[in-house]
Short mmCIF file of C-alpha atoms in Angstrom, two decimals:
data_model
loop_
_atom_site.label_atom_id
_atom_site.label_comp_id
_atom_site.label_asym_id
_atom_site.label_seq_id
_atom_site.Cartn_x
_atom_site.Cartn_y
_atom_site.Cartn_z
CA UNK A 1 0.00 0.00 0.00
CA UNK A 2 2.50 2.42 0.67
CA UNK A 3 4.32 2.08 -2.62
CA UNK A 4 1.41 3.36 -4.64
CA UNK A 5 2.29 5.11 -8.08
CA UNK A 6 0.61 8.21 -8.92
CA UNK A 7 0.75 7.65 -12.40
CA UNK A 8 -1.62 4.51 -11.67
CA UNK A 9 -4.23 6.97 -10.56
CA UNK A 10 -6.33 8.59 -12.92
CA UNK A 11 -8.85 10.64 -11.23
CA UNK A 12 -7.11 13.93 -9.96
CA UNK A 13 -7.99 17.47 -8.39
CA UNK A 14 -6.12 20.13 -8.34
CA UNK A 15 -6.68 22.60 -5.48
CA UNK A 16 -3.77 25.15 -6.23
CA UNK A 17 -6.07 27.07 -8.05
CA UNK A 18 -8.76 28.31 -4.68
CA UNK A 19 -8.07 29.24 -1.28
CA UNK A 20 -9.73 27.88 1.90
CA UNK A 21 -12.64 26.92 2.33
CA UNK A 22 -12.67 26.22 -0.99
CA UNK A 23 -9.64 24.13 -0.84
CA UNK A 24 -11.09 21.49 0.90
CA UNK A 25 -14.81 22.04 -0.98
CA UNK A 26 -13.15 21.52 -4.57
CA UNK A 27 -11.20 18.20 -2.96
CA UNK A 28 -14.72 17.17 -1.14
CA UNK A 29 -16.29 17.44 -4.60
CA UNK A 30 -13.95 15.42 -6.34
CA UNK A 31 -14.36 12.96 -4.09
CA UNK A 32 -17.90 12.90 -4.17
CA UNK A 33 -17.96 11.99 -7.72
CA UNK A 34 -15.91 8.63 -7.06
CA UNK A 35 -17.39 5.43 -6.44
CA UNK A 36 -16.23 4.01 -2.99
CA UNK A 37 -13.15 2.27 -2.78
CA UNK A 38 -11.50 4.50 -5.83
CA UNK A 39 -8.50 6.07 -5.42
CA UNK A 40 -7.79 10.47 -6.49
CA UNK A 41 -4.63 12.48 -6.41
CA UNK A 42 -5.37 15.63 -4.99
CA UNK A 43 -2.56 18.66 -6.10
CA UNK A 44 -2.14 21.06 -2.88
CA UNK A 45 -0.23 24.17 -2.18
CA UNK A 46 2.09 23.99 1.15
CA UNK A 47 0.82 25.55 4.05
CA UNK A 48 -3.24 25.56 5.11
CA UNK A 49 -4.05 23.70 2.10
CA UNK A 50 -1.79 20.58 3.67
CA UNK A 51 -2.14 21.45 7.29
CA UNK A 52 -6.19 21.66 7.25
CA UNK A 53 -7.50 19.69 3.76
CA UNK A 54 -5.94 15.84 4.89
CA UNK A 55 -7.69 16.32 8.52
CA UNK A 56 -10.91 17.38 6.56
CA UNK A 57 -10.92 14.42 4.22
CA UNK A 58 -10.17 11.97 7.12
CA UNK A 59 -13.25 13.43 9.31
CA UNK A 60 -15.53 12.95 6.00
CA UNK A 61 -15.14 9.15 6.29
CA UNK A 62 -12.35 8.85 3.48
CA UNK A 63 -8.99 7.13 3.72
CA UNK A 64 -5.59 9.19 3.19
CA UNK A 65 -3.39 6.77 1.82
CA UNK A 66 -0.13 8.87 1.13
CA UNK A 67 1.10 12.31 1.27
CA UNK A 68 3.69 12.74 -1.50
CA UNK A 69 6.14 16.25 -1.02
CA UNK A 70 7.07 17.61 -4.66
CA UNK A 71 9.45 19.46 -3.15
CA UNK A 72 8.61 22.18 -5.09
CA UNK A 73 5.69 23.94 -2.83
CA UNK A 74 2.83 21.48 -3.32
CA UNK A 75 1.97 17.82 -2.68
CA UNK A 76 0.19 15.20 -3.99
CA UNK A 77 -2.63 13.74 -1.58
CA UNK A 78 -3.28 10.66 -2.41
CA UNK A 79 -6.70 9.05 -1.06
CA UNK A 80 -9.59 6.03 -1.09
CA UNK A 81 -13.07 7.28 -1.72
CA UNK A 82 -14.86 6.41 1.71
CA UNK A 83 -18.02 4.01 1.45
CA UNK A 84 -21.41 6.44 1.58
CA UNK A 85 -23.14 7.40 5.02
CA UNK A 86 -27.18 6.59 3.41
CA UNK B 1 -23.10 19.34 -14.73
CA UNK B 2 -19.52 20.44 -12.88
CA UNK B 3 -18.97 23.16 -10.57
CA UNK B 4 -17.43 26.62 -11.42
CA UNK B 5 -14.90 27.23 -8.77
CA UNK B 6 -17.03 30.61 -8.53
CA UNK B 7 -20.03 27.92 -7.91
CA UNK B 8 -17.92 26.09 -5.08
CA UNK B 9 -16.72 29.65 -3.87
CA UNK B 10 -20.36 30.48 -3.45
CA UNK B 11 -22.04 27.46 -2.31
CA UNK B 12 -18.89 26.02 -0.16
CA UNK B 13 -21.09 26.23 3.30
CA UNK B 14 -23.98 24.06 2.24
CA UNK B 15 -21.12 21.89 0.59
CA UNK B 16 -19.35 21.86 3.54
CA UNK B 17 -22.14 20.44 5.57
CA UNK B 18 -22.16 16.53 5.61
CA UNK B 19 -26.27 16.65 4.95
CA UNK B 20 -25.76 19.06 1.42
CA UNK B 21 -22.71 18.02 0.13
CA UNK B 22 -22.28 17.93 -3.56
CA UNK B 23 -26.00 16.11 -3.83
CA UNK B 24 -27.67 18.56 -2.12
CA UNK B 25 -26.43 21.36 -4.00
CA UNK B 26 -26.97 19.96 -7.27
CA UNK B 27 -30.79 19.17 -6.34
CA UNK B 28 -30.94 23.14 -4.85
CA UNK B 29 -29.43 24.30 -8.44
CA UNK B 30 -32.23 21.49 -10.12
CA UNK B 31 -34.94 22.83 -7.99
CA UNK B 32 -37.73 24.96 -8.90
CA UNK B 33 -39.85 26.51 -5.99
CA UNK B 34 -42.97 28.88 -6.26
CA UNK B 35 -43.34 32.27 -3.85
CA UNK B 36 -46.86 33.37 -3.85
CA UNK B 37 -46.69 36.85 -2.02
CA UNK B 38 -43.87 38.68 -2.09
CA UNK B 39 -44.01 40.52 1.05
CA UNK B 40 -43.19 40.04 4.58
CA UNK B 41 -43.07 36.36 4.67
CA UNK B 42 -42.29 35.73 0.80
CA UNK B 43 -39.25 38.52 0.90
CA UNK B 44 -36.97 36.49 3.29
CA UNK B 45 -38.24 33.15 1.57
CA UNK B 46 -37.14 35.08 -2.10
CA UNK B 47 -34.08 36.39 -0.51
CA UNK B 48 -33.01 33.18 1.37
CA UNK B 49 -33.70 30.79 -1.93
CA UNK B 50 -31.96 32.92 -4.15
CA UNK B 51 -29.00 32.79 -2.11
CA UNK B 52 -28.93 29.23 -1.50
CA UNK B 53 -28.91 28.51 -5.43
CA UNK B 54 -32.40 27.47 -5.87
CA UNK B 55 -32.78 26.52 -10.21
CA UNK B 56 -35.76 28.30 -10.78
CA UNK B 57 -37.63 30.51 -8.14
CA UNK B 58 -41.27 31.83 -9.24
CA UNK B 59 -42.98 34.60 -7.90
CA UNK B 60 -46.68 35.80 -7.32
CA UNK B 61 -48.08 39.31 -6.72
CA UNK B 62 -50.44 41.70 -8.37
CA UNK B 63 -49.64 44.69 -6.15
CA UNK B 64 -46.85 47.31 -6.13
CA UNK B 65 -44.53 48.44 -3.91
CA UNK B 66 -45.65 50.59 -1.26
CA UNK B 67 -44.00 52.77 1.00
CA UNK B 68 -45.81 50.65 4.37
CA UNK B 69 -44.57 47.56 3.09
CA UNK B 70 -41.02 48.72 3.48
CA UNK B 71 -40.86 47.86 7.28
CA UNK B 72 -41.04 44.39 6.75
CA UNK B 73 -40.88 43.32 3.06
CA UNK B 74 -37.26 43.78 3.25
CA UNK B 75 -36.70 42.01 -0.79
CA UNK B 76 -37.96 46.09 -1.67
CA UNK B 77 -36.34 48.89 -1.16
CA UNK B 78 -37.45 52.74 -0.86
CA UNK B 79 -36.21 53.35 -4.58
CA UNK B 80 -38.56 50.42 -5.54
CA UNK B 81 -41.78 52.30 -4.02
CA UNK B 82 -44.30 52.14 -7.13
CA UNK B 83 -42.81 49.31 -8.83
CA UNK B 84 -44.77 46.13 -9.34
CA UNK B 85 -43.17 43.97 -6.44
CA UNK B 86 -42.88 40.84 -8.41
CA UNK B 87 -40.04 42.78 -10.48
CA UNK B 88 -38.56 44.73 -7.33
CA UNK B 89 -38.57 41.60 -5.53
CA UNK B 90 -36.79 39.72 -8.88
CA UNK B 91 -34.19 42.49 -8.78
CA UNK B 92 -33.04 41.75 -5.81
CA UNK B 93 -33.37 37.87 -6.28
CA UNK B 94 -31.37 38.15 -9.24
CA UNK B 95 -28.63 40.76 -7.85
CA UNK B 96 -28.28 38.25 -5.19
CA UNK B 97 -27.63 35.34 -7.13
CA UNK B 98 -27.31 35.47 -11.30
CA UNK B 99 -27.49 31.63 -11.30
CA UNK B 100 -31.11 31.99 -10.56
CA UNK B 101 -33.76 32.07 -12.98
CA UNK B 102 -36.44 34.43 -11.73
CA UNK B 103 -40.02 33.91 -13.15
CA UNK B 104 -42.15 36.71 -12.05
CA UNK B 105 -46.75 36.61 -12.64
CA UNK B 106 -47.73 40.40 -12.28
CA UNK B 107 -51.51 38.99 -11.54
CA UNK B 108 -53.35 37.50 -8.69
CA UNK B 109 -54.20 33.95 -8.20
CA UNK B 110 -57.56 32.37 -8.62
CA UNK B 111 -59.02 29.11 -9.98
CA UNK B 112 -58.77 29.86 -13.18
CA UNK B 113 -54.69 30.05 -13.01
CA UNK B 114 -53.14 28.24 -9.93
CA UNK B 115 -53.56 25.00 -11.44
CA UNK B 116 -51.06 25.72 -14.31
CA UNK B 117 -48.29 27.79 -12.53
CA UNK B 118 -48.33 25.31 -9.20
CA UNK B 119 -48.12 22.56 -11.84
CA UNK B 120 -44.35 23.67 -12.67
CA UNK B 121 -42.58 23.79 -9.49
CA UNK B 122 -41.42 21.28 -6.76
CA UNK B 123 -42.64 23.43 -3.94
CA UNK B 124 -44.54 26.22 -2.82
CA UNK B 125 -44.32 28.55 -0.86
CA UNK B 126 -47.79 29.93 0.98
CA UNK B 127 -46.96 33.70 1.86
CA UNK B 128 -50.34 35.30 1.36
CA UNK B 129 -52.41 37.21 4.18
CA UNK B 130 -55.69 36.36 3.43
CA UNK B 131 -57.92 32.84 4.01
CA UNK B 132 -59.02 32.30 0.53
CA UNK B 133 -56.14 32.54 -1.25
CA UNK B 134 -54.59 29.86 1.64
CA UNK B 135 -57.01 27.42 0.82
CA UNK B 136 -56.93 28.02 -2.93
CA UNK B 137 -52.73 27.53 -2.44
CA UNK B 138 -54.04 24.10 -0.40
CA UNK B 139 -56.63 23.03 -2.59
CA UNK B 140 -54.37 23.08 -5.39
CA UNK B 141 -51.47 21.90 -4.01
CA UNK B 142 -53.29 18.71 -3.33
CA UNK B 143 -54.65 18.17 -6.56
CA UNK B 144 -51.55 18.71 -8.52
CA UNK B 145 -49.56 16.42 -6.11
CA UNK B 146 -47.24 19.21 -4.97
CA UNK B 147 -45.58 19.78 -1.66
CA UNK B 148 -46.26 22.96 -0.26
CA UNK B 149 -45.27 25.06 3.15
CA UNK B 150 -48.43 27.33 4.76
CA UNK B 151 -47.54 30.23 7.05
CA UNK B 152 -49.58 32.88 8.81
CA UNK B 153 -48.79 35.34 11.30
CA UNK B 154 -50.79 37.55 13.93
CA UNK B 155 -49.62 40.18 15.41
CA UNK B 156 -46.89 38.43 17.67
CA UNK B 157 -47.73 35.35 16.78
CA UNK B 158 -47.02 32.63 13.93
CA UNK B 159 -47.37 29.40 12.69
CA UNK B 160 -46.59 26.92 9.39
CA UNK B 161 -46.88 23.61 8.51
CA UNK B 162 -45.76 21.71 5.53
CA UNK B 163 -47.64 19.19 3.02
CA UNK B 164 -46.33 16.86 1.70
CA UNK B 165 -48.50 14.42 -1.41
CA UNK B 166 -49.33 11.29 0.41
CA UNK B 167 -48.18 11.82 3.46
CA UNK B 168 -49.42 14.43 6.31
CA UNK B 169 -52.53 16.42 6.74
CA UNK B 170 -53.26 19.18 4.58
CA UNK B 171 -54.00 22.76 5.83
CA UNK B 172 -57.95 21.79 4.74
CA UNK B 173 -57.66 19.30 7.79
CA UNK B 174 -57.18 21.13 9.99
CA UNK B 175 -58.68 24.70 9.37
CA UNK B 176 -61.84 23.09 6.79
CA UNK B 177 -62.98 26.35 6.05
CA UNK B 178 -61.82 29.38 5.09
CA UNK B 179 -63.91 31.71 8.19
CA UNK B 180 -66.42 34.29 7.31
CA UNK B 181 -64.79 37.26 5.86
CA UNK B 182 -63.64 39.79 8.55
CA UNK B 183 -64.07 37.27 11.42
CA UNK B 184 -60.21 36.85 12.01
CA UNK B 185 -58.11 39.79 11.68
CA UNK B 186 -55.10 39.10 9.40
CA UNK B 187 -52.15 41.36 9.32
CA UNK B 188 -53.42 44.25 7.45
CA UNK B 189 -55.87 44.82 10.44
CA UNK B 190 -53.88 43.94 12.90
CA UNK B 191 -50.20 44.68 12.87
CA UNK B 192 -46.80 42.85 12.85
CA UNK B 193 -43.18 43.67 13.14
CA UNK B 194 -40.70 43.35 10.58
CA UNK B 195 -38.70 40.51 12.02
CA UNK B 196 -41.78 38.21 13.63
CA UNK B 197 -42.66 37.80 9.12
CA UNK B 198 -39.06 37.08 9.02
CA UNK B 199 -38.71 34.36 11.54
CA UNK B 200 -41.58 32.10 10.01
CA UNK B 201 -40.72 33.29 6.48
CA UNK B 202 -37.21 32.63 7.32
CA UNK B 203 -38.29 28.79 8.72
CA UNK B 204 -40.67 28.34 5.15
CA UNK B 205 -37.12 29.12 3.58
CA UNK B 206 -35.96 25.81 5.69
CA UNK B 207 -38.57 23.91 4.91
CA UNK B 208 -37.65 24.50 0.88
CA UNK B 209 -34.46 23.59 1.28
CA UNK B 210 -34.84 20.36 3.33
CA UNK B 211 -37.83 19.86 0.93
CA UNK B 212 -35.30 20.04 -2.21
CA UNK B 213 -32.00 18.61 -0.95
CA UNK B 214 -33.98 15.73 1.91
CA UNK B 215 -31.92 16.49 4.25
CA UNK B 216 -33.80 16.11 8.03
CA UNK B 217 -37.39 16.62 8.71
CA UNK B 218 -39.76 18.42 7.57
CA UNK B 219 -43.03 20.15 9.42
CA UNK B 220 -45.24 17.14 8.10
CA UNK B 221 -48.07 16.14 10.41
CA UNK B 222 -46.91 19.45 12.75
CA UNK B 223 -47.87 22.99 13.07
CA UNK B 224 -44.71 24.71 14.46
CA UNK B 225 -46.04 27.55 16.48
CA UNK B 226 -43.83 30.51 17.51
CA UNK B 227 -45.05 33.17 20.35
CA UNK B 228 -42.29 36.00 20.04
CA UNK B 229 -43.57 37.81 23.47
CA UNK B 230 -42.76 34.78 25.62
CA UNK B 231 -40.11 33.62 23.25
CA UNK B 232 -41.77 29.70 23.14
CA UNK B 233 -41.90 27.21 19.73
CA UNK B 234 -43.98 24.42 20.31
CA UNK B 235 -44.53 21.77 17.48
CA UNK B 236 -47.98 20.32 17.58
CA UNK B 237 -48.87 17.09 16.54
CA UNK B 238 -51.42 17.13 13.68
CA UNK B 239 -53.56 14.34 12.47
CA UNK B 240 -54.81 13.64 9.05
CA UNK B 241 -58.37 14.11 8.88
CA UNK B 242 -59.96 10.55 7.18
CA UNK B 243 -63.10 12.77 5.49
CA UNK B 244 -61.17 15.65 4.55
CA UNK B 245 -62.95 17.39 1.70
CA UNK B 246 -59.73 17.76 -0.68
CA UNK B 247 -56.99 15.13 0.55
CA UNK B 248 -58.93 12.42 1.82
CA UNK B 249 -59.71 8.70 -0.47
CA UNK B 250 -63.41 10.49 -1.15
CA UNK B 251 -62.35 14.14 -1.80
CA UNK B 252 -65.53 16.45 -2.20
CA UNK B 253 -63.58 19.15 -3.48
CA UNK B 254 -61.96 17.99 -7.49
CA UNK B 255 -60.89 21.51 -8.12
CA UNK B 256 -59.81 25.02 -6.63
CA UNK B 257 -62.56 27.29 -5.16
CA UNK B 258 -63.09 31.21 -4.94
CA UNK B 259 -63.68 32.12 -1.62
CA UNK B 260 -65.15 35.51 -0.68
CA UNK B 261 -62.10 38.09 0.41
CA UNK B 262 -62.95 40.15 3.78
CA UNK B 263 -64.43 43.52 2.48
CA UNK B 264 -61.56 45.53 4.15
CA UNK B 265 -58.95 43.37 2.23
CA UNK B 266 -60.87 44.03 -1.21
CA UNK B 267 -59.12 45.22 -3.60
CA UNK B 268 -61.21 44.94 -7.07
CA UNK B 269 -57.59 44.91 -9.41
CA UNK B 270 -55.71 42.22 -7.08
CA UNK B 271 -58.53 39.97 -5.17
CA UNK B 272 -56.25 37.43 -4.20
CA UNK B 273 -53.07 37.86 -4.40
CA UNK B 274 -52.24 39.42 -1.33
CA UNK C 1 -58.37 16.79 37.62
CA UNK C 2 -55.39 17.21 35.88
CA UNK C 3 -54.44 17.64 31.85
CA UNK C 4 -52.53 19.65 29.90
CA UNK C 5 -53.86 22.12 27.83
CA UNK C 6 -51.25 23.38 24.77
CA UNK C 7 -48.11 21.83 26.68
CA UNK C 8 -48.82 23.54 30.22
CA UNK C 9 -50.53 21.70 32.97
CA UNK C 10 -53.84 22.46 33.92
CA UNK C 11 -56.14 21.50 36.79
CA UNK C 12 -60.12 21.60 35.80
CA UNK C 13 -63.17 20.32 37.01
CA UNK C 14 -63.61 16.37 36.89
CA UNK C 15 -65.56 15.73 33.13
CA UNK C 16 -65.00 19.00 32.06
CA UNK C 17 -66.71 19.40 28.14
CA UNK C 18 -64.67 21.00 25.52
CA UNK C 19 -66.84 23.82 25.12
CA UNK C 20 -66.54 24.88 29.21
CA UNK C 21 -62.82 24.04 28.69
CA UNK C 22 -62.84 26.78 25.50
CA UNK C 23 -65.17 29.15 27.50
CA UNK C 24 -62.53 29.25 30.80
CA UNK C 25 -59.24 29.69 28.80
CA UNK C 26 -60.79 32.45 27.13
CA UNK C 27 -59.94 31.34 23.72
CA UNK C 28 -59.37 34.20 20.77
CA UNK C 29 -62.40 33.80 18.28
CA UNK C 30 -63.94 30.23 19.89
CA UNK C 31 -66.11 29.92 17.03
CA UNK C 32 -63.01 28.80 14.66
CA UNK C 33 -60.73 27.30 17.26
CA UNK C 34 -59.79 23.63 15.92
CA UNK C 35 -59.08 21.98 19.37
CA UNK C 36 -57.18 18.38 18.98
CA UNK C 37 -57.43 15.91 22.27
CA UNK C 38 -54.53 13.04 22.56
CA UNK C 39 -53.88 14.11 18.19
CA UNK C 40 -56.95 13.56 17.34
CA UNK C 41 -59.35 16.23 15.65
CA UNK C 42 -62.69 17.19 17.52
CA UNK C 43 -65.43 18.37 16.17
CA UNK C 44 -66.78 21.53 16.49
CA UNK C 45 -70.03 20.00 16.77
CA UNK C 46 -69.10 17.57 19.04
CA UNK C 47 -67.50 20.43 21.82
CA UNK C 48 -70.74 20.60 24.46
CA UNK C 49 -70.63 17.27 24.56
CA UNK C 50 -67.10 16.01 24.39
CA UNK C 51 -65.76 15.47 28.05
CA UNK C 52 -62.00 15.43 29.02
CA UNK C 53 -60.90 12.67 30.95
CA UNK C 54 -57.49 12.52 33.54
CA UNK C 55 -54.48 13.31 31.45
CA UNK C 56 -55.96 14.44 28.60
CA UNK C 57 -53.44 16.06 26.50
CA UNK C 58 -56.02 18.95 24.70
CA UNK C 59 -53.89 22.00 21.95
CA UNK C 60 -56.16 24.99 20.90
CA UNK C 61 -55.13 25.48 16.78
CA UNK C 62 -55.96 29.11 15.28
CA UNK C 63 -56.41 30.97 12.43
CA UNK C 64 -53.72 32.64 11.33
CA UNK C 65 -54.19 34.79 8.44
CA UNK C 66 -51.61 37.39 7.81
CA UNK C 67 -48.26 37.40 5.90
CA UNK C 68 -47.73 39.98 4.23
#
């Protein structure tokens, strides 16, 4: 599990582009449009984005699998689709 | 249909919320309610809906804008005085929210229309002041199979309930009959403050939304009352009534009625609408 | 004895008939009062008749017009 390879995974967000709240309502989006079980790359700026938008995901029921550090100011979140709540 | 991050921007606090979410917002955005009055209850309902992202909000009123109305109907302002308030109040709708489609009927509702505009909308919206057009806003409802919220307010005191097809009582069974014109004061007669048509208008505005996005429950089979001197809500437990002349198995009533409007609420160009 | 009349507690005369119950509490327009007893409608033409029995749980519903 912990070797997974980002280029596997095709569905991806990119949240560079909003600032928070929105940060974590473009990633809970993306999210909502998987089936559960499937896996999303989410693209993050350093800083609040990567502090607050894991913890968010996590609390919503979903599964952070691996937080990868581009070194060059944003990560790659990568996470399983939680099952629904209904 | 994908959000614009201008979309997530606006809507990210219902998206936030673990009961809206992505599903609920798409319903609000694929939702169509109807506002009949736009005044003191139908301005925060207009106001509130717009906001929120409703698809496709209609609106209802023959009258215009009036400088009295101002200190409650709060979708108007003081430059609006003299306009018709179905285009005042669609202003406003639409300055607050251009992802709205506004659909505005400059005329009063009787038999002869309700049936047709009710027919297009998911849910309605009961913000009149006067008995018969309540029960014509009932009567309909029920026969076009369309969930509806009824409000009234008295002086310091208000009330609403919400019908929904097949399932609780209708306004008809509980209140029957509309009573003889001019034997219960409504608000024109009486007097209200701003904020008491704002507090149930602003609960009707709830009811939409849970209506449209399913989230919680709604007023079905209760009358929420609210007393604003002694500061009490109490939620009454309403039954159906089994020989109810419009929702019942053996209806009496197949289409809407014209009541009789209370002599001081007459007004030969707008009978109803108010 | 002892009921409750729109969620307060009340203490009335044993067998007490709607209509006596409508005509103490001084209810607002009694003629179009809708008065429900344990959730179940009453009606009007049943009020001088109707007794209340021991925990009776009786809510007054009015007409409320206004809105605009």
């Amino acid at each position: 599990m912990a070797d997974i390879n980002i280029d596997q995974i095709e569905n991806r967000a990119d949240i560079t582009d909003v600032v928070c709240p929105v940060t974590f309502v473009k990633a809970k989006v993306a999210l909502e449009e998987l089936e559960p079980g499937e896996l999303i790359a989410i693209h993050m700026n350093d800083g609040e984005p990567v502090q607050n938008v894991p913890r968010s995901i996590k609390e919503e029921g979903h599964q952070i699998l691996k937080l990868i550090d581009n070194e060059d100011g944003t990560y790659d979140l990568i996470v399983r689709r939680g099952e629904d709540d209904a | 249909m994908a959000f614009t991050n201008d979309q997530l921007e606006r809507y990210s606090r219902h998206i936030i919320l673990k009961e809206i979410g992505v599903k609920g917002q798409k319903r609000l955005l694929n939702g169509s309610v109807l506002i009949v009055g736009a005044g003191g209850l139908g301005s925060p309902v207009a106001a509130y809906l717009a906001a929120a992202g409703v698809g496709k909000i209609g609106i209802v009123d023959a009258d215009n804008v009036d400088l009295s109305n101002l200190q409650r109907q709060i979708i108007h302002t003081t430059d609006d005085v003299g306009k018709p308030k179905v285009v005042s109040a669609a202003e406003t709708m639409r300055a607050i929210n251009p992802d709205v489609e506004v659909k505005t009927y400059h005329e009063y509702l009787y038999s002869g229309n309700v049936m047709d505009i009710v027919k297009d909308y998911d849910f309605v919206i009961d913000g009149t002041d006067n008995f018969p057009a309540k029960f014509l806003i009932n009567d309909a409802c029920v026969l076009t199979k369309t969930a509806f919220c009824h409000a009234g307010v008295i002086r310091f005191q208000g009330q609403l309930m919400t019908y929904v097809p097949g399932e609780g009582p209708c306004y008809r069974c509980v209140f029957k009959d509309p009573p003889p014109k001019g034997a219960v004061p409504t608000c024109r007669e009486a007097g209200v403050i701003g904020a008491m048509v704002g507090v149930i208008g602003s609960l009707q505005a709830m009811e939409a939304v849970k209506y449209l996005t399913g989230a919680g429950e709604l007023l079905t089979g209760s009358l929420l009352t609210y007393d604003a001197l002694t500061n009490q809500f109490r939620k009454i437990k309403l039954p159906k009534d089994p020989d109810c002349a419009v929702c019942s198995d053996h209806p009496t009533i197949t289409e809407p009625i014209d009541y009789e409007q209370a002599a001081c609420d007459f007004d030969p160009k707008n009978p109803l609408s108010e | 004895m002892k009921i409750t009349v729109s969620g307060e507690a009340a203490t009335v005369q044993d067998g007490i008939t709607v209509a006596k119950l409508i005509a103490e509490r001084d209810v607002e327009n009694p003629q179009y009062v809708t008065v429900t007893i344990n959730d179940d409608f009453i009606h009007s033409d049943d009020f001088e008749t109707k007794t209340l029995s021991e925990g009776d749980q009786v809510e007054f519903l009015y007409f409320m017009g206004g809105g605009r």
